[in-house]
């Protein structure tokens, strides 16, 4: 089943994000290589694809996991959680409707 993982950043998280970004991306790339990733990306803090020093306000991932518990466990192990980038992480079941 698909699950949506929404991470909300703490204020001024850019430096923390950059410090563990490569580890964060490796985990997402592993989902992609396993054919389990639907989409992933950050929320720019301003209306720009490259927000520069404004940074990001969070991240969103939709991926396939065997259960809600497995998705939550995966999300809790994210390097952004360990580095204090996220103030909260929400994991919910997700039903993809479109595109078909």
C-alpha positions as a printed NumPy array, in Angstrom:
array([[  0.   ,   0.   ,   0.   ],
       [  1.077,   3.595,  -0.509],
       [  1.833,   5.943,   2.38 ],
       [  2.307,   9.717,   2.472],
       [  5.102,  10.959,   4.708],
       [  4.992,  14.663,   5.538],
       [  7.901,  16.181,   7.45 ],
       [  7.496,  19.706,   8.841],
       [ 10.773,  21.575,   9.378],
       [ 11.839,  23.507,  12.439],
       [ 12.532,  27.208,  11.744],
       [ 15.87 ,  27.933,  10.044],
       [ 16.489,  24.276,   9.207],
       [ 18.649,  24.782,   6.106],
       [ 22.037,  24.204,   7.757],
       [ 20.776,  21.053,   9.49 ],
       [ 19.242,  19.834,   6.206],
       [ 22.448,  20.316,   4.291],
       [ 24.488,  18.479,   6.928],
       [ 22.646,  15.165,   6.328],
       [ 21.089,  15.671,   2.892],
       [ 23.215,  13.012,   1.165],
       [ 22.178,  10.353,   3.707],
       [ 18.527,  11.423,   3.399],
       [ 18.664,  11.153,  -0.399],
       [ 20.367,   7.726,  -0.309],
       [ 17.375,   6.281,   1.543],
       [ 14.929,   7.784,  -0.941],
       [ 17.028,   6.568,  -3.878],
       [ 16.876,   3.067,  -2.399],
       [ 13.072,   3.269,  -2.459],
       [ 13.255,   4.401,  -6.082],
       [ 15.614,   1.573,  -7.056],
       [ 13.207,  -0.906,  -5.423],
       [ 10.326,   0.504,  -7.5  ],
       [  8.512,   1.723,  -4.375],
       [  8.823,   5.517,  -4.74 ],
       [  5.96 ,   7.502,  -6.289],
       [  7.272,  11.015,  -5.571],
       [  9.465,  12.91 ,  -3.161],
       [ 10.595,  16.471,  -2.663],
       [ 10.885,  19.458,  -0.363],
       [  8.571,  22.437,   0.153],
       [ 10.484,  25.661,  -0.637],
       [  9.97 ,  28.234,   2.136],
       [  9.311,  30.902,  -0.508],
       [  7.681,  30.857,  -3.946],
       [ 10.798,  29.758,  -5.809],
       [ 12.257,  26.486,  -7.075],
       [ 15.579,  27.628,  -5.568],
       [ 14.746,  29.361,  -2.289],
       [ 18.405,  30.029,  -1.466],
       [ 18.976,  30.962,   2.182],
       [ 15.2  ,  30.926,   2.86 ],
       [ 15.492,  27.137,   2.739],
       [ 12.603,  24.738,   3.005],
       [  9.583,  24.299,   5.244],
       [  9.297,  20.523,   4.984],
       [  9.33 ,  17.461,   2.746],
       [  6.784,  15.109,   1.212],
       [  7.25 ,  11.49 ,   0.166],
       [  4.755,   9.013,  -1.262],
       [  6.064,   5.464,  -1.332],
       [  4.98 ,   1.859,  -1.02 ],
       [  5.426,   0.038,   2.284],
       [  4.029,  -3.242,   3.571],
       [  2.18 ,  -1.533,   6.438],
       [  1.597,   1.744,   8.23 ],
       [  3.947,   0.536,  10.951],
       [  6.701,  -0.14 ,   8.381],
       [  6.21 ,   3.308,   6.838],
       [  6.336,   4.962,  10.268],
       [  9.463,   3.036,  11.232],
       [ 11.137,   4.043,   7.963],
       [ 10.141,   7.702,   8.456],
       [ 11.375,   7.754,  12.058],
       [ 14.814,   6.547,  10.918],
       [ 15.253,   9.413,   8.438],
       [ 18.503,  11.359,   8.944],
       [ 16.472,  14.574,   8.955],
       [ 14.703,  13.331,  12.098],
       [ 17.99 ,  12.509,  13.808],
       [ 19.536,  15.861,  12.841],
       [ 16.582,  17.838,  14.194],
       [ 15.413,  19.116,  10.789],
       [ 11.812,  18.036,  11.335],
       [  9.658,  19.279,  14.18 ],
       [  7.041,  16.691,  13.249],
       [  6.499,  13.799,  10.862],
       [  3.075,  12.536,   9.839],
       [  2.562,   9.2  ,   8.077],
       [ -0.816,   8.353,   6.527],
       [ -2.154,   5.753,   4.124],
       [ -2.437,   7.216,   0.613],
       [ -4.694,   6.201,  -2.258],
       [ -3.374,   7.256,  -5.659],
       [ -6.215,   8.044,  -8.066],
       [ -4.556,  10.115, -10.808],
       [ -2.674,   9.906, -12.964],
       [ -3.914,   6.401, -13.625]])
